PDB file of C-alpha atoms and ligand atoms in Angstrom:
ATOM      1  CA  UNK B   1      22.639   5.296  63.435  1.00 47.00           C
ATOM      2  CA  UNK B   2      22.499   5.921  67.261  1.00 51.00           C
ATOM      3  CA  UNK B   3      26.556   5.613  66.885  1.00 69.00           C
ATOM      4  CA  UNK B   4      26.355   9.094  64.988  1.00 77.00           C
ATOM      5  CA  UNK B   5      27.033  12.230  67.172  1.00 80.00           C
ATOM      6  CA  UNK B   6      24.673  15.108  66.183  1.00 79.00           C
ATOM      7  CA  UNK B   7      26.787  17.506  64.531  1.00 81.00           C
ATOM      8  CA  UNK B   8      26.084  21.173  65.166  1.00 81.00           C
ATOM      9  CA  UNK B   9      27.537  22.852  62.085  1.00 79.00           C
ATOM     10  CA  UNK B  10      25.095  20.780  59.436  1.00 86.00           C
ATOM     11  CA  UNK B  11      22.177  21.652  62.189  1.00 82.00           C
ATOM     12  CA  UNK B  12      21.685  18.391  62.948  1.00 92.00           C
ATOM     13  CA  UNK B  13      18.491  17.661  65.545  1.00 95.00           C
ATOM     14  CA  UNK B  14      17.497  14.669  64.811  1.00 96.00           C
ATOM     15  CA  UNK B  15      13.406  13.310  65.345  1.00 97.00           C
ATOM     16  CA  UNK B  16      13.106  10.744  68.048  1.00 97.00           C
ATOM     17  CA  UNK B  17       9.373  11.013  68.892  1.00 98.00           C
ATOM     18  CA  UNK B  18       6.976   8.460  67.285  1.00 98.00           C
ATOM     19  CA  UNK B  19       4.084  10.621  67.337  1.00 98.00           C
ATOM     20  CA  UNK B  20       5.778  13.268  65.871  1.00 98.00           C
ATOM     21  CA  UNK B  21       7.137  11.196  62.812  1.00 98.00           C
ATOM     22  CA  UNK B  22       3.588   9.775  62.431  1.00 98.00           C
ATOM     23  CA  UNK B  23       2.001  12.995  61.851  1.00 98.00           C
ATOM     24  CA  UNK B  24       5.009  14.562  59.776  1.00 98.00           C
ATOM     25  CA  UNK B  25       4.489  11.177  57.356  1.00 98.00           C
ATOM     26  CA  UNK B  26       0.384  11.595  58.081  1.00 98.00           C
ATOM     27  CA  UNK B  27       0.846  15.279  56.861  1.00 98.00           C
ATOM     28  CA  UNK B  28       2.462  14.628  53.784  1.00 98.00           C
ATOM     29  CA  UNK B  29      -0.251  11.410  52.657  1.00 98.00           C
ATOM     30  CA  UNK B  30       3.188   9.953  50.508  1.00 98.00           C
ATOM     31  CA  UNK B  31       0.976   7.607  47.914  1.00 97.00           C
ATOM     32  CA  UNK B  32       2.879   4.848  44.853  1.00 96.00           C
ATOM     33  CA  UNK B  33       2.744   7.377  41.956  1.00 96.00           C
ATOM     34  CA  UNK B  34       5.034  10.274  44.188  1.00 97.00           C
ATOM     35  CA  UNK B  35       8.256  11.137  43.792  1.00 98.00           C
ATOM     36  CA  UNK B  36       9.338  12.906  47.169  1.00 98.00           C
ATOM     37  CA  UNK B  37      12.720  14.330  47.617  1.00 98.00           C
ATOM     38  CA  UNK B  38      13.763  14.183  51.592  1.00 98.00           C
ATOM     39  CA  UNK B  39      16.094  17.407  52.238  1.00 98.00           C
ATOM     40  CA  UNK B  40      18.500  16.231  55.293  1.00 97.00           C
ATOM     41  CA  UNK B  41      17.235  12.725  55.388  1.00 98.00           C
ATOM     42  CA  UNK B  42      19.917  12.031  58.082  1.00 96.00           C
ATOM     43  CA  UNK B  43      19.550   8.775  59.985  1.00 96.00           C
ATOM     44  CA  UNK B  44      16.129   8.618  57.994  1.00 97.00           C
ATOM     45  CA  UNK B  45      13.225   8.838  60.650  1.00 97.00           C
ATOM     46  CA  UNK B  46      10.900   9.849  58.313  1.00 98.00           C
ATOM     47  CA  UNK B  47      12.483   8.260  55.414  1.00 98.00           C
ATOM     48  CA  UNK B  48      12.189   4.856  56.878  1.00 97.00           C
ATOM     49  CA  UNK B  49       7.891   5.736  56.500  1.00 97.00           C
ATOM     50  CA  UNK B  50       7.887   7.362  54.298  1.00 97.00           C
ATOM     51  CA  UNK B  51      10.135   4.718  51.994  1.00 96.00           C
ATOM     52  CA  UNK B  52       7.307   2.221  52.406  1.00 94.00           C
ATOM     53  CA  UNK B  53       4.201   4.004  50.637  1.00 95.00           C
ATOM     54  CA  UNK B  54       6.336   6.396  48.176  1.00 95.00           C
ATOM     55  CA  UNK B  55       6.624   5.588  44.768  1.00 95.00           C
ATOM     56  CA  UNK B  56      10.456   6.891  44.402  1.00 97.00           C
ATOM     57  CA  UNK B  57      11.910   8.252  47.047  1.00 98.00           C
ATOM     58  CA  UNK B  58      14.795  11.109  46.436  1.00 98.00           C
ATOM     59  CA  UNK B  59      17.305  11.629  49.339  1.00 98.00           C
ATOM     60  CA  UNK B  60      19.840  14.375  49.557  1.00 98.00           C
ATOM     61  CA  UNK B  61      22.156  14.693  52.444  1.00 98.00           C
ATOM     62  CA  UNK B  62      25.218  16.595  52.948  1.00 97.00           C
ATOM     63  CA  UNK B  63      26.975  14.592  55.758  1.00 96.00           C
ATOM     64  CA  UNK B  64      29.020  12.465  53.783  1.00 96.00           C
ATOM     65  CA  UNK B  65      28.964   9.618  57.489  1.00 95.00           C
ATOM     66  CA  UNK B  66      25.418   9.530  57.131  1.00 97.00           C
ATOM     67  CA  UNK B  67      25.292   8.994  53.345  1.00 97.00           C
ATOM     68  CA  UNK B  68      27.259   5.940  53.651  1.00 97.00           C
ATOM     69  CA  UNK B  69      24.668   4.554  56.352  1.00 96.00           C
ATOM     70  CA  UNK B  70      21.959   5.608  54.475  1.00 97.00           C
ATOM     71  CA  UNK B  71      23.488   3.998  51.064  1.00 97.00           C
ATOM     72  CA  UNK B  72      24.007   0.830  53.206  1.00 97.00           C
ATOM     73  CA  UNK B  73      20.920   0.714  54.841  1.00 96.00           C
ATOM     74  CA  UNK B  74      18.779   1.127  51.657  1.00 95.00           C
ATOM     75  CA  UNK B  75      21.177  -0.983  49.401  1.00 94.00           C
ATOM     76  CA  UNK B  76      18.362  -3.119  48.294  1.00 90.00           C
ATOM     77  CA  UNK B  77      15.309  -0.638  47.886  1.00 92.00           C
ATOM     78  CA  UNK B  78      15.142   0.108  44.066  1.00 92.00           C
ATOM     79  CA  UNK B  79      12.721   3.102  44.875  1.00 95.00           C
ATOM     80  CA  UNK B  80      15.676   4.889  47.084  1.00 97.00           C
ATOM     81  CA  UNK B  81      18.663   6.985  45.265  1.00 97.00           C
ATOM     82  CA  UNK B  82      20.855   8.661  47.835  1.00 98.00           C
ATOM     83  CA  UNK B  83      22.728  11.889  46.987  1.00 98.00           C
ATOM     84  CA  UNK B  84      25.357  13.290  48.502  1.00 98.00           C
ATOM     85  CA  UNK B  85      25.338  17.046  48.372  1.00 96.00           C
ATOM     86  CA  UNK B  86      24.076  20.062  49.592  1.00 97.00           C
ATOM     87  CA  UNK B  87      20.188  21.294  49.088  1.00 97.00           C
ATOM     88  CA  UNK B  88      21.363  24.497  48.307  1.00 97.00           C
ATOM     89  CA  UNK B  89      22.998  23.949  45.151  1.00 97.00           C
ATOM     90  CA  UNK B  90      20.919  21.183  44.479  1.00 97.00           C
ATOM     91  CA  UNK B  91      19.090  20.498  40.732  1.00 96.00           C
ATOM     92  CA  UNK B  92      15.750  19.500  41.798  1.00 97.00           C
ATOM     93  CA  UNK B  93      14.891  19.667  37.979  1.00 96.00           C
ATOM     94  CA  UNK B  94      17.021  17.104  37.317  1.00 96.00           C
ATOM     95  CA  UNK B  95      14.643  14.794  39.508  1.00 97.00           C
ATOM     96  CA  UNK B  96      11.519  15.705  36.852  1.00 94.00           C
ATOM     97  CA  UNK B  97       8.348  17.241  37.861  1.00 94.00           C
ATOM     98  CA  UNK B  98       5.168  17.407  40.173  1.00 96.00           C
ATOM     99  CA  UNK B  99       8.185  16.268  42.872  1.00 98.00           C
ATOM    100  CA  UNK B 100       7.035  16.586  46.690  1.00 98.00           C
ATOM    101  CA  UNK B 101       9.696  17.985  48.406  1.00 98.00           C
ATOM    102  CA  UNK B 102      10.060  17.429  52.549  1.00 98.00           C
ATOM    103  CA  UNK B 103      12.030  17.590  55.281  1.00 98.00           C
ATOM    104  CA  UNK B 104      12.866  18.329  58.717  1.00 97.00           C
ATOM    105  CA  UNK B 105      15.525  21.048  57.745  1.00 95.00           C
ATOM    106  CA  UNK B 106      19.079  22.139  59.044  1.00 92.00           C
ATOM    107  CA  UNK B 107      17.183  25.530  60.589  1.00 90.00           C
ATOM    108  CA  UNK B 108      20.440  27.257  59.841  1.00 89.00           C
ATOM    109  CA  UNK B 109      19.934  26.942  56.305  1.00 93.00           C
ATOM    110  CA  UNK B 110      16.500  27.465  56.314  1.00 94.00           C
ATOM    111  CA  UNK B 111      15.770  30.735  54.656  1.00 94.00           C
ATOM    112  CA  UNK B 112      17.924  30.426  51.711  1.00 95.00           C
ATOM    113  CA  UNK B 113      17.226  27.033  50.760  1.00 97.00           C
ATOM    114  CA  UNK B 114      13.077  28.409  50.714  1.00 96.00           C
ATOM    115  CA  UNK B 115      14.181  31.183  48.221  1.00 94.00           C
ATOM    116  CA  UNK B 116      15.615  28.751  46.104  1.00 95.00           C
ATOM    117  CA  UNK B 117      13.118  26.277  46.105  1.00 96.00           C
ATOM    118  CA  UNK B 118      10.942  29.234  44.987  1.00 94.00           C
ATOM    119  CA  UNK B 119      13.578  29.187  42.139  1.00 92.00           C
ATOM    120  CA  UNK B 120      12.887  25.542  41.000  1.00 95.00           C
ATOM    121  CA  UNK B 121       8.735  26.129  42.209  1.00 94.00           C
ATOM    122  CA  UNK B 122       8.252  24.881  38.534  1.00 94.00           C
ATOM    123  CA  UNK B 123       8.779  21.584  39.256  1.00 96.00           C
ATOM    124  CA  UNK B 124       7.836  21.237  42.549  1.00 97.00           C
ATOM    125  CA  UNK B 125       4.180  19.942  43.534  1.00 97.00           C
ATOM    126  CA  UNK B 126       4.153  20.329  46.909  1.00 98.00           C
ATOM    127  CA  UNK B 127       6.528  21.103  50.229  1.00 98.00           C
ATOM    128  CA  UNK B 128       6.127  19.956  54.130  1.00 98.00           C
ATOM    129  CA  UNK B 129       9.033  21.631  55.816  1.00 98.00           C
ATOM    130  CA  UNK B 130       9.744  21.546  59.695  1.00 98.00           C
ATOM    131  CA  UNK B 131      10.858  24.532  60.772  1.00 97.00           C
ATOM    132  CA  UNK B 132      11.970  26.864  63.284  1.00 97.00           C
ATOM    133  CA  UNK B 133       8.736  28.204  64.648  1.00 97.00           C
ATOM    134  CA  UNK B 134       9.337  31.858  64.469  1.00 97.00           C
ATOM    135  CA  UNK B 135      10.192  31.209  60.369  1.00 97.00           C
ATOM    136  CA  UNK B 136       6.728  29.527  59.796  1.00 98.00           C
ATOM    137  CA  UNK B 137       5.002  32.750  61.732  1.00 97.00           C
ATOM    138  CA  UNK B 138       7.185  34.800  59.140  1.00 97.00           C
ATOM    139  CA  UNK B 139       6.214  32.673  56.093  1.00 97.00           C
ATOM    140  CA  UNK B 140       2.601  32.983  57.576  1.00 97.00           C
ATOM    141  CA  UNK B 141       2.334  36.228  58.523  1.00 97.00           C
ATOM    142  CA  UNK B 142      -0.317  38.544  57.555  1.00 95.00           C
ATOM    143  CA  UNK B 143       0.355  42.655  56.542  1.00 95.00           C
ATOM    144  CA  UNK B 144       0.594  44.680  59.677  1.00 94.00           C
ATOM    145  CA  UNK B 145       2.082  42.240  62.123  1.00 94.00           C
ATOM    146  CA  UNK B 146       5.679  41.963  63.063  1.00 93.00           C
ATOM    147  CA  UNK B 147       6.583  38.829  61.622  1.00 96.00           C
ATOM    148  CA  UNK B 148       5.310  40.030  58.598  1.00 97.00           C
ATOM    149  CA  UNK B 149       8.412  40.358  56.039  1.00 96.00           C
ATOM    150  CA  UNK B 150      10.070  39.989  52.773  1.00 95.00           C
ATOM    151  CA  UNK B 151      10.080  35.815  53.309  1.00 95.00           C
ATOM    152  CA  UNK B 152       6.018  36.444  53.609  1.00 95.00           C
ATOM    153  CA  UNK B 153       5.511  38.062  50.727  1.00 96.00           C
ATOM    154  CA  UNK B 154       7.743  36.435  48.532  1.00 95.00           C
ATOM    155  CA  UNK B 155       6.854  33.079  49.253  1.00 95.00           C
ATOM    156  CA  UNK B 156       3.196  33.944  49.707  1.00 93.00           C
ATOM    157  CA  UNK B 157       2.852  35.149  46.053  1.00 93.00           C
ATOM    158  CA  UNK B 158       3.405  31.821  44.604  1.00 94.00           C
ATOM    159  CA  UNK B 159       2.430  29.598  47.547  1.00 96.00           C
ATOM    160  CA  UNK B 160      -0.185  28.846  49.910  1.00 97.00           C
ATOM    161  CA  UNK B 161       1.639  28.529  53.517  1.00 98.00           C
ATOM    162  CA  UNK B 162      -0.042  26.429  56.126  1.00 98.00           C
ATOM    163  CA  UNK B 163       0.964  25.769  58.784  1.00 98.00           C
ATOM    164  CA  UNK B 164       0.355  22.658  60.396  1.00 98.00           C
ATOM    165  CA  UNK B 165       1.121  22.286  64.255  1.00 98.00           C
ATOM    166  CA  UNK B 166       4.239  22.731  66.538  1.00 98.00           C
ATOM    167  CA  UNK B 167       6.941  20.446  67.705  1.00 98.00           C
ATOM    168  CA  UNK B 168       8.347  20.928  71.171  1.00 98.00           C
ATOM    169  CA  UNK B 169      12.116  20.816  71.760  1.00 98.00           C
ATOM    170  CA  UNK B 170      12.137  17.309  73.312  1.00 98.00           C
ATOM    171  CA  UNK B 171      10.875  15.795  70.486  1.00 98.00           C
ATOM    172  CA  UNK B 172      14.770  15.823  69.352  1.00 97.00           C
ATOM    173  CA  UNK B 173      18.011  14.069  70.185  1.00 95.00           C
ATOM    174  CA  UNK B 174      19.618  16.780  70.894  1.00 94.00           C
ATOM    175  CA  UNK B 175      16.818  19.146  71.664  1.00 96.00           C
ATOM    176  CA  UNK B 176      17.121  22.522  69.751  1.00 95.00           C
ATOM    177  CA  UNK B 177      17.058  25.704  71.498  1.00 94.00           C
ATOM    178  CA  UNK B 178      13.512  26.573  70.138  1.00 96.00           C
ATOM    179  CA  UNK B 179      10.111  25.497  69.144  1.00 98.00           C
ATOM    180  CA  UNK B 180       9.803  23.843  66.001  1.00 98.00           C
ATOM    181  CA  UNK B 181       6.813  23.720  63.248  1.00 98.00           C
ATOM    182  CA  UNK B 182       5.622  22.111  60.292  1.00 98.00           C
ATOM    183  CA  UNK B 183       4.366  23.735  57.376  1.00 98.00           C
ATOM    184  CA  UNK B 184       3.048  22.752  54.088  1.00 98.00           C
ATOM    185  CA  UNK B 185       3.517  24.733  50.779  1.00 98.00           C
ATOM    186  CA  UNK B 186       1.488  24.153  48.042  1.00 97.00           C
ATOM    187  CA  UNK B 187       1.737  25.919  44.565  1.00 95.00           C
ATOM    188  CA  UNK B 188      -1.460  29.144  44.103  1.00 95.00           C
ATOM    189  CA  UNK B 189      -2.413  28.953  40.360  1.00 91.00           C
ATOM    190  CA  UNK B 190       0.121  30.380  37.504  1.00 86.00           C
ATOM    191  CA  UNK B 191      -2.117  33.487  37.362  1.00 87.00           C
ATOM    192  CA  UNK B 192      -2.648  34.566  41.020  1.00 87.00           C
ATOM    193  CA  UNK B 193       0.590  36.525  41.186  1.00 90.00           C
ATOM    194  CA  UNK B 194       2.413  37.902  37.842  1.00 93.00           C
ATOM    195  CA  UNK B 195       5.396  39.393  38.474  1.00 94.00           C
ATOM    196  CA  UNK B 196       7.310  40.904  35.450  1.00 94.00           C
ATOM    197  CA  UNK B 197      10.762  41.317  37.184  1.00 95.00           C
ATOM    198  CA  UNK B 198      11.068  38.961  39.754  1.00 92.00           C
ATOM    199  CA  UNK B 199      14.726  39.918  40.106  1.00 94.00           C
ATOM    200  CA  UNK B 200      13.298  43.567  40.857  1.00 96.00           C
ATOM    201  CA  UNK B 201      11.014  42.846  43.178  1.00 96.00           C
ATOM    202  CA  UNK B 202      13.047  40.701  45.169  1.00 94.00           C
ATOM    203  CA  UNK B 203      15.624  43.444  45.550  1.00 96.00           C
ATOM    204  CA  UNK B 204      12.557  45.982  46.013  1.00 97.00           C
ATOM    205  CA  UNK B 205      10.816  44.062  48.959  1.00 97.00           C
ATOM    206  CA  UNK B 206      14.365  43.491  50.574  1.00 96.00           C
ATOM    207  CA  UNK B 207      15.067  47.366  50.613  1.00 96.00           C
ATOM    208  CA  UNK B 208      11.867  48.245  51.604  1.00 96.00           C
ATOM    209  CA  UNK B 209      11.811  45.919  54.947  1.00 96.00           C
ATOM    210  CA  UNK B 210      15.279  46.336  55.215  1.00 94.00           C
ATOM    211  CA  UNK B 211      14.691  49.857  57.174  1.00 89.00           C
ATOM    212  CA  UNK B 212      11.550  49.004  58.063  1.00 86.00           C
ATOM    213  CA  UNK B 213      10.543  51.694  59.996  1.00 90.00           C
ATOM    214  CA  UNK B 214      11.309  53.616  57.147  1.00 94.00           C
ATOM    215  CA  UNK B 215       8.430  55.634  54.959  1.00 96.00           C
ATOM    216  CA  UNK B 216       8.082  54.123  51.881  1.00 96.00           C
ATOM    217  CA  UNK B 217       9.541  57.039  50.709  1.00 96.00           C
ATOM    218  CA  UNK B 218      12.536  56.708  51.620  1.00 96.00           C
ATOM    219  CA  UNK B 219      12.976  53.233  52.020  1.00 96.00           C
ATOM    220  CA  UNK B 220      12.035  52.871  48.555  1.00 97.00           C
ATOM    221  CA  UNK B 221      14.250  56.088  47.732  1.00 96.00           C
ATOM    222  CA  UNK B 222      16.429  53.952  45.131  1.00 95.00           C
ATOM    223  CA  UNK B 223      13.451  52.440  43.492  1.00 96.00           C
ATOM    224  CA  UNK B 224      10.726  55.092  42.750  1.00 95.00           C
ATOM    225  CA  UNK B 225       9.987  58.833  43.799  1.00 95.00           C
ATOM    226  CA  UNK B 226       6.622  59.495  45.858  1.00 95.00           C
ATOM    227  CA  UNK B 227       4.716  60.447  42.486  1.00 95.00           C
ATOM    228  CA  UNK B 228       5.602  57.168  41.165  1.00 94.00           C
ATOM    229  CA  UNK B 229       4.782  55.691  44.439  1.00 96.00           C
ATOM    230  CA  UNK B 230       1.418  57.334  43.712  1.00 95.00           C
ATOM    231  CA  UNK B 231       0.928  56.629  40.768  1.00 93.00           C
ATOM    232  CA  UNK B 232       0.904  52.886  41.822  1.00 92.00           C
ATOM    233  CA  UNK B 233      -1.776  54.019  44.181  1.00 93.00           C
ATOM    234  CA  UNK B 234       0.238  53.761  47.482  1.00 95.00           C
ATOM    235  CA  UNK B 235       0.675  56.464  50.246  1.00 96.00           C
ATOM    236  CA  UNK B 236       4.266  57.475  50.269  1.00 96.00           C
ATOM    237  CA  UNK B 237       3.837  58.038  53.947  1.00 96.00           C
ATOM    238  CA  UNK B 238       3.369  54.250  54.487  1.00 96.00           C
ATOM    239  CA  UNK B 239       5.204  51.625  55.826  1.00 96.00           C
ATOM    240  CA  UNK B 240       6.740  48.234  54.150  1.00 97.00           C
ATOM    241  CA  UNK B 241       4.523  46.174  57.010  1.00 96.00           C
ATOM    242  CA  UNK B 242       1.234  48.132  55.932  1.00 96.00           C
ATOM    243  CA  UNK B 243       1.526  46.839  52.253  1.00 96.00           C
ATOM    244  CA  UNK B 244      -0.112  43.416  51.193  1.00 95.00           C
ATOM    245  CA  UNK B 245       1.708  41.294  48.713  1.00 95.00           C
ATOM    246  CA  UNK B 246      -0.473  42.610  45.747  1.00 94.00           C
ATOM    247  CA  UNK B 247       0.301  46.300  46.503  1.00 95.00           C
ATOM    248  CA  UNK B 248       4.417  45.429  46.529  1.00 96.00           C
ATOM    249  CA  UNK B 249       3.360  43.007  42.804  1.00 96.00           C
ATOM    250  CA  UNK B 250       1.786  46.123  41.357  1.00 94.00           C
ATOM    251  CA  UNK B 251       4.250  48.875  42.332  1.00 96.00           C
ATOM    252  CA  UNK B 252       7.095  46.616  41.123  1.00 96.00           C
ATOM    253  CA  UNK B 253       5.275  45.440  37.975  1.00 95.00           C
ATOM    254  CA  UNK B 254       4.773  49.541  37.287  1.00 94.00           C
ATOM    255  CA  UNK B 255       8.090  50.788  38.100  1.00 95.00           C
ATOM    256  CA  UNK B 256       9.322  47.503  35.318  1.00 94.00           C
ATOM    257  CA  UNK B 257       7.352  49.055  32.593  1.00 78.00           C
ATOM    258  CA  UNK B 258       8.254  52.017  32.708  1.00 52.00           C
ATOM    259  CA  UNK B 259      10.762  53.361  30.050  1.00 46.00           C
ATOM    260  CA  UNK B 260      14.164  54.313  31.793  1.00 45.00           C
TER     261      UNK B 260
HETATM  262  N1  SAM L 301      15.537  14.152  58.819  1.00 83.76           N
HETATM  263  C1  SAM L 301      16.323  13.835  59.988  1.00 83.76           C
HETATM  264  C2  SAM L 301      15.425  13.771  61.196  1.00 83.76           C
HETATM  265  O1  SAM L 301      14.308  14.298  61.111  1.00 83.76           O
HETATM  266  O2  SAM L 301      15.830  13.204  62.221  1.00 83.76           O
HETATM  267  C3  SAM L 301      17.461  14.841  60.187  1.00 83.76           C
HETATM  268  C4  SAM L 301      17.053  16.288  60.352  1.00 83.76           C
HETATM  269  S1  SAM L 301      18.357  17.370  60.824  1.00 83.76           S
HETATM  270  C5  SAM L 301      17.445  18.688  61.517  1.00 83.76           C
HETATM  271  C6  SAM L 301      18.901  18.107  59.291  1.00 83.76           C
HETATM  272  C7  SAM L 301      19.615  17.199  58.343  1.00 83.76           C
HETATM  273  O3  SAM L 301      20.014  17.961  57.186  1.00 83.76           O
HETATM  274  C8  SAM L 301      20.893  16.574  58.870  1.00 83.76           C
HETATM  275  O4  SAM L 301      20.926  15.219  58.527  1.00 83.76           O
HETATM  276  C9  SAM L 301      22.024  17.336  58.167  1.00 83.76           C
HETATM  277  O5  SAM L 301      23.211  16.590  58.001  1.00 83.76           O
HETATM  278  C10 SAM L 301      21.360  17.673  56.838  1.00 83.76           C
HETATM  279  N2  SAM L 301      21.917  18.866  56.167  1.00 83.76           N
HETATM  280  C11 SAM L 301      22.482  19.954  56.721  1.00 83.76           C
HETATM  281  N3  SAM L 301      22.805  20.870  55.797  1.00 83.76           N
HETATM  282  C12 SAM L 301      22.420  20.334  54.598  1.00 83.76           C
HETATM  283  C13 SAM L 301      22.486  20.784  53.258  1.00 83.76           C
HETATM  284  N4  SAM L 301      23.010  21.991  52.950  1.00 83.76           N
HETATM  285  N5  SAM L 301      22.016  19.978  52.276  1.00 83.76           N
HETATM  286  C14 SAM L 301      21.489  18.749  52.578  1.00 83.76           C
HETATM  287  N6  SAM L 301      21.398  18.269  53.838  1.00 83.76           N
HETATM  288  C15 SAM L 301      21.847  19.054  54.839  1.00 83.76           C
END
């Protein structure tokens, strides 16, 4: 394990400090009737914990060097199956359901692999994610502050994001260039957030922070007119960063409905 040289291109930093693992495996309470799937287990300093008081213990990792270590270390732990392959294209159903999903992630990777584990949310129980710190204050993020975004709002409709406490730089071999944080996800119930079109308002949410110093108006140009805008009860003369995640639900569930 220390013979493998961090590799840059699969975002490799890997945990070194103690504490830090502690409170990661702390975080996530693993107990014998889990299944937890590890995204970028690499040399498997949280595995290692958290392979003692799982119940099955998924690991997916797409540095083919590392798998073989990992296959070799854990040859003889029956609760361990290693996969070789990449999160992002990754059937989590395949695992089952109510899985825990973790992991201190590639950060360059980060983003996309959260919108599609908001893909799979249905069989997903929980999430503890490190993170870049500056993505947590986005997934965090409250209407009318800067971080707030579409990764907010789309994540926030389903999930409750809390995050948990920071992780300097040195707490990594090699460091990264920027303050890390772990987060946990955790499902809101079926009902707190129906959206119709989810396809819709996805592509909605992205247009209207994608100019977001845009009006509403015309941000949203392709997607409704400003009576239909008012008609959902929102001030065309707004901006994408002054709309809570309900307001964005109920616009795009009304422009859905409506007959083309
Ligand atoms: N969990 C280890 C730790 O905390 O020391 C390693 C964390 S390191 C930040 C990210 C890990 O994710 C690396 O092992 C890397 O090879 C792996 N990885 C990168 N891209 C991946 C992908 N698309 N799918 C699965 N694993 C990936």
């Amino acid at each position: 394990m220390s013979t493998h040289r961090a590799r840059k291109r699969f975002g490799q930093h890997f945990l070194t400090d103690p504490g830090v693992i502690h409170a990661i495996v702390e975080a996530i309470r693993p107990q014998p009737s889990d299944t937890i799937v590890e995204i970028g287990p690499g040399p498997g300093a949280i595995t290692r914990p958290l392979s003692r008081r799982a119940g099955h213990l998924h690991l997916v990792e797409l540095d083919r060097d590392l798998v073989a270590s990992l296959k070799m270390e854990f040859a003889g732990q029956d609760n361990i199956t290693v996969h070789e392959g990449d999160a992002l294209s990754f059937d989590f159903r395949a695992l089952g359901d109510n899985l825990r999903v973790v992991g201190n992630l590639p950060y360059n990777i980060s983003t996309p692999l959260l919108f599609e584990l908001l893909a799979q949310r249905d069989v997903i129980q929980d999430m503890h994610f490190m993170l870049q710190k500056e993505v947590v204050d986005r997934m965090a993020a409250e209407p009318g502050s800067k971080a707030y975004g579409r990764l907010g709002v789309m994540l926030s409709c389903h999930q409750f994001i809390e995050p948990l406490f920071d992780v300097p730089p040195e707490s990594f071999d090699p460091p990264p260039a920027v303050i890390s944080a772990v987060v946990r996800l955790t499902p809101k119930p079926k009902d707190a957030c129906v959206i119709h079109d989810e396809e819709h308002m996805s592509r909605m949410v992205a247009a209207a922070f994608g100019q977001r110093r845009k009006t509403l108006k015309n941000a949203l140009a392709e997607f409704a007119n400003a009576d239909q805008l008012l008609a959902a009860g929102i001030d065309p003369g707004l901006r994408a960063e002054q709309l809570d995640v309900d307001a964005f639900v109920s616009l795009s569930n009304a422009l859905v409905s409506k007959p083309a």
